[in-house]
Tab-separated table of C-alpha atoms in Angstrom:
chain	number	residue	atom	x	y	z
Y	136	MET	CA	-126.280	39.975	157.199
Y	137	LEU	CA	-126.120	43.607	158.280
Y	138	PRO	CA	-127.074	42.969	161.946
Y	139	LEU	CA	-124.419	40.253	162.215
Y	140	ARG	CA	-121.773	42.527	160.763
Y	141	SER	CA	-122.811	45.280	163.157
Y	142	GLY	CA	-122.547	42.891	166.102
Y	143	TRP	CA	-119.122	41.823	164.885
Y	144	ARG	CA	-117.942	45.420	164.893
Y	145	LEU	CA	-119.206	45.872	168.410
Y	146	GLY	CA	-117.218	42.805	169.430
Y	147	ARG	CA	-114.100	44.166	167.798
Y	148	SER	CA	-114.363	47.509	169.563
Y	149	ALA	CA	-115.128	45.848	172.898
Y	150	ALA	CA	-112.033	43.685	172.590
Y	151	CYS	CA	-109.684	46.660	172.414
Y	152	PHE	CA	-107.726	47.925	175.388
Y	153	SER	CA	-107.169	51.533	176.207
Y	154	SER	CA	-103.478	52.317	175.955
Y	155	LYS	CA	-103.240	53.016	179.672
Y	156	ALA	CA	-104.975	49.777	180.686
Y	157	LYS	CA	-102.747	47.787	178.369
Y	158	ARG	CA	-99.573	49.373	179.773
Y	159	GLU	CA	-100.716	48.615	183.320
Y	160	LEU	CA	-101.460	44.999	182.485
Y	161	VAL	CA	-98.140	44.510	180.699
Y	162	ALA	CA	-96.262	46.147	183.563
Y	163	ARG	CA	-97.943	43.834	186.060
Y	164	TYR	CA	-97.608	40.528	184.244
Y	165	SER	CA	-94.975	40.886	181.497
Y	166	GLY	CA	-92.362	38.977	183.488
Y	167	GLU	CA	-94.614	35.942	183.772
Y	168	TYR	CA	-96.878	35.869	180.724
Y	169	PRO	CA	-96.353	36.280	176.964
Y	170	GLU	CA	-97.621	39.375	175.197
Y	171	LYS	CA	-100.339	37.442	173.338
Y	172	LEU	CA	-102.136	36.910	176.657
Y	173	LEU	CA	-101.834	40.588	177.619
Y	174	SER	CA	-102.154	42.636	174.455
Y	175	LYS	CA	-105.839	42.088	173.703
Y	176	LYS	CA	-109.042	41.018	175.377
Y	177	GLN	CA	-110.722	37.986	173.864
Y	178	LYS	CA	-114.402	37.166	173.486
Y	179	THR	CA	-114.138	33.400	173.780
Y	180	PRO	CA	-110.727	32.268	175.072
Y	181	THR	CA	-110.594	28.475	175.158
Y	182	HIS	CA	-107.388	28.371	177.247
Y	183	MET	CA	-107.213	30.420	180.437
Y	184	TYR	CA	-104.538	30.956	183.082
Y	185	VAL	CA	-104.637	31.800	186.784
Y	186	ALA	CA	-103.208	35.331	186.747
Y	187	ASN	CA	-101.577	35.650	190.150
Y	188	ALA	CA	-100.745	34.024	193.472
Y	189	LYS	CA	-103.645	35.696	195.289
Y	190	THR	CA	-106.161	34.109	192.926
Y	191	ALA	CA	-104.502	30.728	193.310
Y	192	GLN	CA	-104.707	31.060	197.099
Y	193	ARG	CA	-108.409	31.912	196.936
Y	194	ILE	CA	-109.107	28.918	194.709
Y	195	GLY	CA	-107.139	26.716	197.080
Y	196	GLN	CA	-109.352	27.850	199.944
Y	197	TYR	CA	-112.502	27.043	198.003
Y	198	LEU	CA	-111.179	23.581	197.160
Y	199	GLU	CA	-109.875	22.683	200.619
Y	200	PRO	CA	-112.976	20.802	201.841
Y	201	HIS	CA	-113.238	18.938	198.529
Y	202	LEU	CA	-109.571	17.927	198.519
Y	203	GLN	CA	-109.891	16.614	202.070
Y	204	GLN	CA	-112.522	14.154	200.854
Y	205	THR	CA	-110.378	12.498	198.181
Y	206	SER	CA	-107.782	9.783	198.563
Y	207	CYS	CA	-106.487	10.207	194.999
Y	208	ASP	CA	-102.719	10.825	194.904
Y	209	THR	CA	-102.375	11.850	191.234
Y	210	VAL	CA	-103.280	15.261	189.833
Y	211	LEU	CA	-103.069	16.764	186.371
Y	212	GLU	CA	-102.940	20.533	186.057
Y	213	LEU	CA	-104.224	21.796	182.749
Y	214	ASN	CA	-102.194	24.767	181.453
Y	215	PRO	CA	-100.347	25.594	184.711
Y	216	GLY	CA	-98.716	28.626	183.046
Y	217	ALA	CA	-96.671	30.589	185.585
Y	218	GLY	CA	-97.286	27.882	188.194
Y	219	HIS	CA	-99.270	29.874	190.765
Y	220	PHE	CA	-101.725	27.069	191.519
Y	221	THR	CA	-99.004	24.452	191.038
Y	222	ARG	CA	-97.379	25.684	194.236
Y	223	HIS	CA	-100.518	24.800	196.182
Y	224	LEU	CA	-100.406	21.289	194.767
Y	225	LEU	CA	-96.735	20.957	195.648
Y	226	ASP	CA	-97.479	22.022	199.222
Y	227	ARG	CA	-99.726	18.961	199.645
Y	228	GLU	CA	-96.735	16.657	199.576
Y	229	THR	CA	-98.252	13.809	201.574
Y	230	GLN	CA	-101.466	13.810	199.499
Y	231	PHE	CA	-100.349	14.359	195.910
Y	232	ARG	CA	-97.422	12.114	195.106
Y	233	LYS	CA	-97.643	12.599	191.350
Y	234	ILE	CA	-98.293	15.938	189.648
Y	235	ILE	CA	-98.641	16.040	185.853
Y	236	LEU	CA	-98.225	19.487	184.320
Y	237	LEU	CA	-99.718	19.607	180.825
Y	238	GLU	CA	-98.981	22.921	179.099
Y	239	SER	CA	-100.040	24.018	175.616
Y	240	MET	CA	-97.810	27.128	175.308
Y	241	GLU	CA	-94.099	26.731	174.648
Y	242	TYR	CA	-93.453	30.015	176.499
Y	243	PHE	CA	-94.016	28.396	179.909
Y	244	MET	CA	-92.082	25.179	179.324
Y	245	PRO	CA	-88.638	26.296	180.664
Y	246	ARG	CA	-90.158	27.317	184.000
Y	247	LEU	CA	-92.127	24.088	184.274
Y	248	HIS	CA	-89.052	21.998	183.455
Y	249	GLU	CA	-87.350	23.718	186.386
Y	250	LEU	CA	-90.039	22.284	188.647
Y	251	HIS	CA	-89.359	18.842	187.219
Y	252	THR	CA	-85.666	19.333	187.989
Y	253	LEU	CA	-86.518	20.241	191.584
Y	254	TYR	CA	-89.004	17.362	191.972
Y	255	PRO	CA	-87.879	14.741	189.432
Y	256	GLU	CA	-89.914	11.856	190.875
Y	257	ARG	CA	-93.019	13.824	191.716
Y	258	VAL	CA	-93.516	16.338	188.879
Y	259	LYS	CA	-93.965	15.239	185.258
Y	260	VAL	CA	-94.065	17.887	182.524
Y	261	ARG	CA	-95.544	17.475	179.058
Y	262	HIS	CA	-96.099	19.900	176.199
Y	263	GLY	CA	-99.551	19.314	174.746
Y	264	ASP	CA	-103.074	20.627	174.396
Y	265	LEU	CA	-105.625	18.730	176.450
Y	266	VAL	CA	-108.331	21.297	175.674
Y	267	ASN	CA	-108.184	20.260	172.004
Y	268	LEU	CA	-107.753	16.573	172.779
Y	269	TRP	CA	-110.512	15.700	170.321
Y	270	LYS	CA	-108.296	16.917	167.477
Y	271	LEU	CA	-105.535	14.527	168.523
Y	272	VAL	CA	-108.081	11.699	168.631
Y	273	PHE	CA	-109.102	12.579	165.084
Y	274	MET	CA	-105.494	12.713	163.811
Y	275	ASP	CA	-104.722	9.365	165.454
Y	276	LYS	CA	-107.759	7.910	163.710
Y	277	MET	CA	-106.541	9.204	160.348
Y	278	ASP	CA	-103.007	7.802	160.496
Y	279	ASN	CA	-103.163	5.205	163.299
Y	280	GLY	CA	-100.999	7.498	165.407
Y	281	VAL	CA	-100.319	7.403	169.133
Y	282	ARG	CA	-100.534	11.115	169.967
Y	283	VAL	CA	-103.183	10.665	172.663
Y	284	ALA	CA	-101.340	7.754	174.263
Y	285	GLU	CA	-98.119	9.778	174.371
Y	286	LEU	CA	-99.845	12.819	175.819
Y	287	LEU	CA	-101.526	10.763	178.566
Y	288	HIS	CA	-98.530	8.502	179.137
Y	289	ASP	CA	-98.157	9.454	182.818
Y	290	VAL	CA	-101.859	9.067	183.665
Y	291	PRO	CA	-102.527	5.984	185.836
Y	292	GLN	CA	-105.086	3.498	184.563
Y	293	ARG	CA	-107.833	2.018	186.727
Y	294	PRO	CA	-111.007	0.002	186.092
Y	295	PHE	CA	-114.016	2.227	185.551
Y	296	THR	CA	-115.830	1.072	188.688
Y	297	ASP	CA	-112.809	1.759	190.932
Y	298	ASP	CA	-112.077	5.048	192.664
Y	299	ILE	CA	-111.033	7.949	190.477
Y	300	ASN	CA	-107.638	7.587	188.787
Y	301	MET	CA	-106.689	11.283	188.992
Y	302	LEU	CA	-107.860	14.835	189.645
Y	303	VAL	CA	-107.730	17.414	186.835
Y	304	PHE	CA	-107.430	21.133	187.618
Y	305	GLY	CA	-107.642	24.007	185.165
Y	306	ALA	CA	-109.661	26.759	183.507
Y	307	VAL	CA	-111.400	25.912	180.226
Y	308	GLY	CA	-113.603	28.034	177.966
Y	309	SER	CA	-113.975	25.538	175.128
Y	310	TYR	CA	-117.446	24.087	174.561
Y	311	ALA	CA	-115.910	21.459	172.235
Y	312	PHE	CA	-113.809	20.186	175.160
Y	313	PHE	CA	-116.885	19.304	177.195
Y	314	LYS	CA	-118.579	17.656	174.216
Y	315	HIS	CA	-115.448	15.561	173.747
Y	316	LEU	CA	-115.639	14.392	177.366
Y	317	ILE	CA	-119.153	13.116	176.670
Y	318	ASN	CA	-117.970	11.345	173.523
Y	319	SER	CA	-115.011	9.877	175.407
Y	320	LEU	CA	-117.388	8.198	177.850
Y	321	VAL	CA	-119.834	7.046	175.197
Y	322	PHE	CA	-117.272	5.635	172.761
Y	323	GLN	CA	-114.889	4.498	175.555
Y	324	THR	CA	-111.851	6.191	174.077
Y	325	SER	CA	-109.411	8.933	174.957
Y	326	LEU	CA	-109.278	10.259	178.517
Y	327	TYR	CA	-112.022	8.187	180.144
Y	328	ASN	CA	-110.660	4.985	178.687
Y	329	LEU	CA	-108.060	5.198	181.473
Y	330	GLY	CA	-110.499	5.544	184.367
Y	331	ARG	CA	-112.945	7.934	186.008
Y	332	CYS	CA	-110.905	11.087	186.450
Y	333	GLU	CA	-112.562	13.892	188.423
Y	334	MET	CA	-112.340	17.384	186.999
Y	335	ILE	CA	-112.278	20.608	189.000
Y	336	LEU	CA	-112.475	23.440	186.491
Y	337	ALA	CA	-113.165	27.144	186.210
Y	338	MET	CA	-115.517	27.623	183.251
Y	339	PRO	CA	-117.749	30.313	181.704
Y	340	PRO	CA	-121.256	30.487	183.236
Y	341	PRO	CA	-123.116	29.978	179.901
Y	342	ILE	CA	-121.438	26.603	179.343
Y	343	TYR	CA	-122.109	25.392	182.885
Y	344	ILE	CA	-125.736	26.575	182.717
Y	345	HIS	CA	-126.159	24.769	179.395
Y	346	LEU	CA	-124.821	21.500	180.841
Y	347	THR	CA	-126.666	21.601	184.177
Y	348	CYS	CA	-130.008	23.302	183.495
Y	349	ASP	CA	-133.450	21.702	183.428
Y	350	ASN	CA	-136.117	21.921	180.754
Y	351	GLU	CA	-137.775	24.888	182.460
Y	352	VAL	CA	-135.060	27.220	181.147
Y	353	GLY	CA	-136.222	26.771	177.557
Y	354	TYR	CA	-135.520	24.480	174.641
Y	355	LEU	CA	-132.747	26.656	173.211
Y	356	ILE	CA	-130.618	25.872	176.280
Y	357	TYR	CA	-131.894	22.442	177.327
Y	358	ARG	CA	-130.312	20.315	174.597
Y	359	SER	CA	-129.292	16.740	173.927
Y	360	THR	CA	-125.838	17.637	175.290
Y	361	THR	CA	-127.520	18.751	178.531
Y	362	VAL	CA	-129.327	15.428	178.886
Y	363	LEU	CA	-126.252	13.347	178.077
Y	364	PHE	CA	-124.006	15.283	180.459
Y	365	GLN	CA	-126.385	14.868	183.390
Y	366	ILE	CA	-126.886	11.161	182.715
Y	367	LEU	CA	-123.161	10.476	182.434
Y	368	PHE	CA	-121.725	12.794	185.119
Y	369	GLU	CA	-122.249	13.849	188.693
Y	370	HIS	CA	-121.619	17.573	189.028
Y	371	ARG	CA	-121.298	20.138	191.801
Y	372	PHE	CA	-120.981	23.905	191.883
Y	373	ILE	CA	-118.220	25.129	194.211
Y	374	ALA	CA	-117.852	28.917	193.920
Y	375	LYS	CA	-117.763	31.980	191.693
Y	376	VAL	CA	-114.306	33.384	190.923
Y	377	PRO	CA	-113.726	36.808	189.294
Y	378	ARG	CA	-113.117	36.571	185.554
Y	379	GLU	CA	-110.547	39.370	185.779
Y	380	ASP	CA	-108.282	37.044	187.775
Y	381	PHE	CA	-107.654	34.922	184.667
Y	382	LEU	CA	-105.702	35.653	181.501
Y	383	PRO	CA	-106.401	36.527	178.752
Y	384	LEU	CA	-108.988	39.032	179.931
Y	385	GLN	CA	-112.582	38.754	178.786
Y	386	ALA	CA	-113.885	41.274	176.267
Y	387	ASP	CA	-117.079	43.038	177.247
Y	388	TYR	CA	-120.113	41.930	175.324
Y	389	LYS	CA	-123.321	43.873	174.951
Y	390	LEU	CA	-126.583	42.008	175.150
Y	391	THR	CA	-129.402	42.930	172.808
Y	392	LYS	CA	-133.118	42.352	173.187
Y	393	SER	CA	-133.050	40.054	170.167
Y	394	SER	CA	-130.333	37.779	171.565
Y	395	LYS	CA	-131.366	34.126	171.687
Y	396	LEU	CA	-129.227	33.635	174.789
Y	397	GLY	CA	-129.736	36.985	176.491
Y	398	LYS	CA	-131.139	35.610	179.743
Y	399	VAL	CA	-128.301	33.103	180.086
Y	400	ARG	CA	-125.452	35.354	179.052
Y	401	SER	CA	-126.592	38.050	181.463
Y	402	VAL	CA	-125.961	35.720	184.424
Y	403	ASN	CA	-122.658	36.488	186.183
Y	404	PRO	CA	-120.636	37.585	183.116
Y	405	GLU	CA	-117.991	39.001	185.459
Y	406	TYR	CA	-117.278	35.543	186.943
Y	407	LEU	CA	-116.147	32.049	186.091
Y	408	TYR	CA	-117.808	29.119	187.837
Y	409	LEU	CA	-115.549	26.811	189.818
Y	410	VAL	CA	-117.147	23.373	189.546
Y	411	LYS	CA	-116.346	19.692	189.805
Y	412	PHE	CA	-117.736	16.735	187.905
Y	413	VAL	CA	-116.943	13.044	187.607
Y	414	PRO	CA	-118.431	10.113	185.624
Y	415	ARG	CA	-120.981	8.142	187.612
Y	416	ARG	CA	-119.471	5.066	189.217
Y	417	ASN	CA	-122.640	3.079	188.481
Y	418	LEU	CA	-122.934	4.300	184.878
Y	419	HIS	CA	-122.489	0.806	183.445
Y	420	GLU	CA	-125.254	-0.473	185.723
Y	421	LEU	CA	-127.604	2.187	184.391
Y	422	CYS	CA	-126.564	1.495	180.805
Y	423	SER	CA	-124.249	-1.308	179.755
Y	424	PRO	CA	-121.063	-0.287	177.898
Y	425	GLN	CA	-122.424	-2.046	174.806
Y	426	ASP	CA	-125.550	0.156	174.844
Y	427	LEU	CA	-123.924	3.541	175.511
Y	428	ILE	CA	-123.651	4.382	171.813
Y	429	ALA	CA	-127.306	3.416	171.314
Y	430	LEU	CA	-128.276	5.674	174.238
Y	431	TRP	CA	-126.210	8.508	172.731
Y	432	PHE	CA	-127.854	8.094	169.316
Y	433	PHE	CA	-131.345	7.726	170.833
Y	434	ILE	CA	-130.999	11.060	172.656
Y	435	LYS	CA	-129.271	12.922	169.835
Y	436	GLN	CA	-131.740	11.720	167.220
Y	437	ASN	CA	-134.907	12.341	169.211
Y	438	MET	CA	-133.816	15.768	170.445
Y	439	VAL	CA	-132.951	17.115	167.004
Y	440	SER	CA	-136.011	19.144	167.948
Y	441	ARG	CA	-136.997	19.208	171.593
Y	442	ARG	CA	-140.602	19.567	170.409
Y	443	ASN	CA	-140.546	16.105	168.820
Y	444	ARG	CA	-143.395	14.035	170.220
Y	445	ILE	CA	-142.373	10.815	171.899
Y	446	ILE	CA	-145.014	8.347	170.715
Y	447	PRO	CA	-145.109	9.350	166.998
Y	448	ASN	CA	-141.306	9.302	166.892
Y	449	LEU	CA	-140.888	5.905	168.529
Y	450	GLU	CA	-143.648	4.384	166.406
Y	451	LYS	CA	-141.506	5.102	163.348
Y	452	TRP	CA	-139.066	2.522	164.750
Y	453	VAL	CA	-141.518	0.216	166.539
Y	454	PRO	CA	-145.008	0.568	165.018
Y	455	GLY	CA	-147.863	0.335	167.514
Y	456	CYS	CA	-145.710	0.881	170.606
Y	457	GLY	CA	-147.751	3.863	171.848
Y	458	PRO	CA	-150.204	1.964	174.108
Y	459	ARG	CA	-147.267	0.386	175.997
Y	460	LEU	CA	-146.107	3.843	177.024
Y	461	ILE	CA	-149.577	5.226	177.776
Y	462	ILE	CA	-150.627	2.219	179.871
Y	463	ASN	CA	-147.625	1.814	182.152
Y	464	PRO	CA	-148.259	-0.552	185.111
Y	465	HIS	CA	-144.883	0.070	186.743
Y	466	ALA	CA	-144.345	2.298	189.757
Y	467	SER	CA	-141.845	5.113	189.343
Y	468	GLU	CA	-138.657	5.146	191.390
Y	469	PRO	CA	-137.825	8.530	192.921
Y	470	ILE	CA	-134.475	10.210	192.346
Y	471	SER	CA	-132.569	12.166	194.987
Y	472	PRO	CA	-129.768	14.764	195.130
Y	473	THR	CA	-126.275	13.371	194.608
Y	474	TYR	CA	-124.920	15.715	197.285
Y	475	PRO	CA	-127.541	16.045	200.075
Y	476	ASP	CA	-125.509	18.748	201.838
Y	477	GLU	CA	-125.683	21.039	198.786
Y	478	SER	CA	-128.166	23.895	199.133
Y	479	PRO	CA	-130.236	24.603	195.992
Y	480	LEU	CA	-130.484	28.240	197.111
Y	481	LYS	CA	-126.735	28.690	196.611
Y	482	LEU	CA	-126.689	27.406	193.038
Y	483	PRO	CA	-126.288	29.804	190.102
Y	484	GLN	CA	-129.432	30.882	188.303
Y	485	TYR	CA	-130.899	28.301	185.870
Y	486	THR	CA	-128.699	25.451	187.165
Y	487	ILE	CA	-129.959	22.463	189.135
Y	488	GLN	CA	-128.525	19.994	191.608
Y	489	SER	CA	-126.955	16.803	190.397
Y	490	THR	CA	-129.277	13.885	191.114
Y	491	THR	CA	-129.156	10.139	191.055
Y	492	MET	CA	-130.263	8.422	187.852
Y	493	SER	CA	-132.839	5.668	187.586
Y	494	THR	CA	-134.026	3.337	184.851
Y	495	ARG	CA	-137.487	3.354	186.487
Y	496	ASP	CA	-138.143	7.082	186.570
Y	497	TYR	CA	-141.275	7.063	184.391
Y	498	PHE	CA	-142.781	10.286	183.061
Y	499	PRO	CA	-146.274	10.599	184.616
Y	500	GLY	CA	-149.252	10.579	182.281
Y	501	ILE	CA	-147.457	10.232	178.967
Y	502	ASN	CA	-149.735	10.750	175.945
Y	503	ILE	CA	-149.486	11.334	172.210
Y	504	TYR	CA	-148.674	15.009	172.783
Y	505	THR	CA	-145.810	14.496	175.241
Y	506	GLN	CA	-142.560	15.881	173.843
Y	507	PHE	CA	-138.990	14.696	174.381
Y	508	GLY	CA	-138.215	18.145	175.774
Y	509	ASP	CA	-140.679	17.447	178.615
Y	510	LEU	CA	-138.441	14.691	179.983
Y	511	ARG	CA	-135.728	15.252	182.546
Y	512	PRO	CA	-132.497	13.277	181.980
Y	513	SER	CA	-133.434	10.408	184.287
Y	514	GLN	CA	-136.787	10.022	182.518
Y	515	MET	CA	-135.009	10.017	179.160
Y	516	LEU	CA	-132.758	7.205	180.419
Y	517	THR	CA	-135.839	5.294	181.574
Y	518	LEU	CA	-137.516	5.740	178.193
Y	519	PHE	CA	-134.445	4.402	176.405
Y	520	ARG	CA	-134.347	1.407	178.759
Y	521	GLN	CA	-137.990	0.641	177.941
Y	522	PHE	CA	-137.303	0.983	174.221
Y	523	ARG	CA	-134.201	-1.211	174.489
Y	524	GLN	CA	-136.144	-4.025	176.191
Y	525	TRP	CA	-138.921	-4.269	173.622
Y	526	PRO	CA	-138.711	-7.512	171.598
Y	527	GLU	CA	-138.883	-5.550	168.322
Y	528	TYR	CA	-135.700	-3.598	169.186
Y	529	GLN	CA	-133.260	-5.954	167.479
Y	530	GLU	CA	-135.190	-5.828	164.201
Y	531	SER	CA	-136.097	-2.145	164.335
Y	532	SER	CA	-134.941	0.477	161.871
Y	533	PHE	CA	-133.365	2.324	164.812
Y	534	LEU	CA	-130.317	0.053	164.656
Y	535	ALA	CA	-129.961	0.552	160.913
Y	536	SER	CA	-130.095	4.335	161.370
Y	537	MET	CA	-127.494	4.156	164.108
Y	538	GLU	CA	-125.185	1.972	162.039
Y	539	ASN	CA	-125.478	4.414	159.172
Y	540	ALA	CA	-124.453	7.296	161.435
Y	541	LEU	CA	-121.511	5.313	162.794
Y	542	LEU	CA	-120.440	4.405	159.266
Y	543	LYS	CA	-120.339	8.107	158.391
Y	544	LEU	CA	-118.236	8.676	161.477
Y	545	GLU	CA	-115.777	5.996	160.410
Y	546	THR	CA	-115.446	7.489	156.932
Y	547	ALA	CA	-115.208	11.127	158.023
Y	548	ASN	CA	-112.297	12.606	156.119
Y	549	ASP	CA	-111.796	15.933	157.876
Y	550	GLU	CA	-112.264	17.547	161.264
Y	551	GLN	CA	-115.446	19.369	160.356
Y	552	SER	CA	-117.203	16.281	159.023
Y	553	LEU	CA	-116.176	14.404	162.159
Y	554	GLU	CA	-117.818	17.082	164.298
Y	555	ASP	CA	-120.937	17.006	162.123
Y	556	VAL	CA	-121.317	13.257	162.613
Y	557	VAL	CA	-120.433	13.033	166.284
Y	558	ASN	CA	-122.614	16.024	167.120
Y	559	LEU	CA	-125.744	15.577	165.033
Y	560	PRO	CA	-127.023	19.035	164.070
Y	561	GLU	CA	-130.097	20.051	166.020
Y	562	GLU	CA	-132.910	22.368	164.992
Y	563	ASP	CA	-131.883	25.928	165.889
Y	564	ASP	CA	-128.646	24.399	167.122
Y	565	LEU	CA	-126.223	26.540	169.099
Y	566	GLY	CA	-122.621	26.358	167.989
Y	567	PRO	CA	-119.776	26.805	170.486
Y	568	GLU	CA	-119.291	30.421	169.490
Y	569	GLU	CA	-123.017	31.136	169.897
Y	570	LEU	CA	-123.079	29.576	173.347
Y	571	ILE	CA	-120.423	31.894	174.719
Y	572	GLU	CA	-120.440	34.752	172.208
Y	573	GLU	CA	-123.048	37.399	171.636
Y	574	ASP	CA	-125.042	36.988	168.456
Y	575	THR	CA	-127.607	39.202	166.800
Y	576	VAL	CA	-130.725	37.648	165.292
Y	577	LYS	CA	-133.797	39.007	163.626
Y	578	PRO	CA	-136.608	40.061	166.001
Y	579	ASP	CA	-139.098	37.544	164.617
Y	580	THR	CA	-136.607	34.720	165.250
Y	581	ALA	CA	-136.251	35.851	168.839
Y	582	LYS	CA	-140.036	35.832	169.304
Y	583	LYS	CA	-140.247	32.266	168.005
Y	584	ALA	CA	-137.450	31.174	170.346
Y	585	LYS	CA	-139.230	32.778	173.287
Y	586	ALA	CA	-142.485	31.092	172.385
Y	587	ALA	CA	-140.753	27.703	172.269
């Protein structure tokens, strides 16, 4: 416990401003932002705001070629705050006919309502917290409420296979938010029940690396969430933007040799990554809506440890299935980059290009020692498709295990138990605070993690 306490003290001291720096920040932004965003640096802010007009202009320049490619006329800005980026959206009058401003802090509401007064037909303003949307989903489940429906009242609804229903802009540092997006697609609820909205977000590098890495980075980073995200979404890196251009400011964190995430957290800590991602239009061709929950459970269950061996694990559900996987007569279908014009050399360290997905992307030379962590996302999807098509599937214990997990989800009686069920705990699992906060572990633990 002593190393953890020591690390906590380091975090506390790193989060403190010098008096001079604090006075300068307050003098610069006090007319636009509340004191809680200026008085103290934070280690893991989940809600972030574009600090000034210059930053908003730079982001607008980065996004220009991407906005020219879309025909979507509805945008949602997540936590617009002082409205610096909102002005760029308003300037695109012929393109964006509907702008939804969703703000979580009461402090900014009067200014945003002024924009609604100026543009009553075009600008819609709502007070709510999209970053913690999963909590509203939980509360609605508990009392049959309509909080989510009210919050997303102005969002247009389109069939999933149509063009995107809206663009979402913002800056998010919450790992739970991205896990909720995955669950929204899998369980066909919440935001993605209204259509395939495309998100353009500024986010901390460790979260983006975690979602878009490959298995070469190591099993502590390449998780079930990584595999699910890449199967469900197309993603693209746009640019690096300075972290200091967003409020609240980021506290400095000091990496230690024993840190489980040292090599990831040392990548671009002074930046946020500006990225875009959208659910795959052909997702329901790759996996039918009825099988998405089974795919989710298959990946979560088998990657409780990435060192789980494929054949011994699957034979627990379908005894004797090993030879079918070893002797595979089918030819593999190659996958290709989703965005051919994207240069891999310009991607952040440890991240990979988004690729197409295939249900015929077979792992070459599978044997009894092959581990689930050896599979890339497309190969995991292919393996599930094979498993799903076996005649023993309907009578297998896999379905009983899945139903048991879903039953626990239905009877979850608090937020924590809901998280525990929806996000099955993994061996050496990384919590949201560990993913984006510095942690101190014992040296022998670090050696084991490195060896894995």
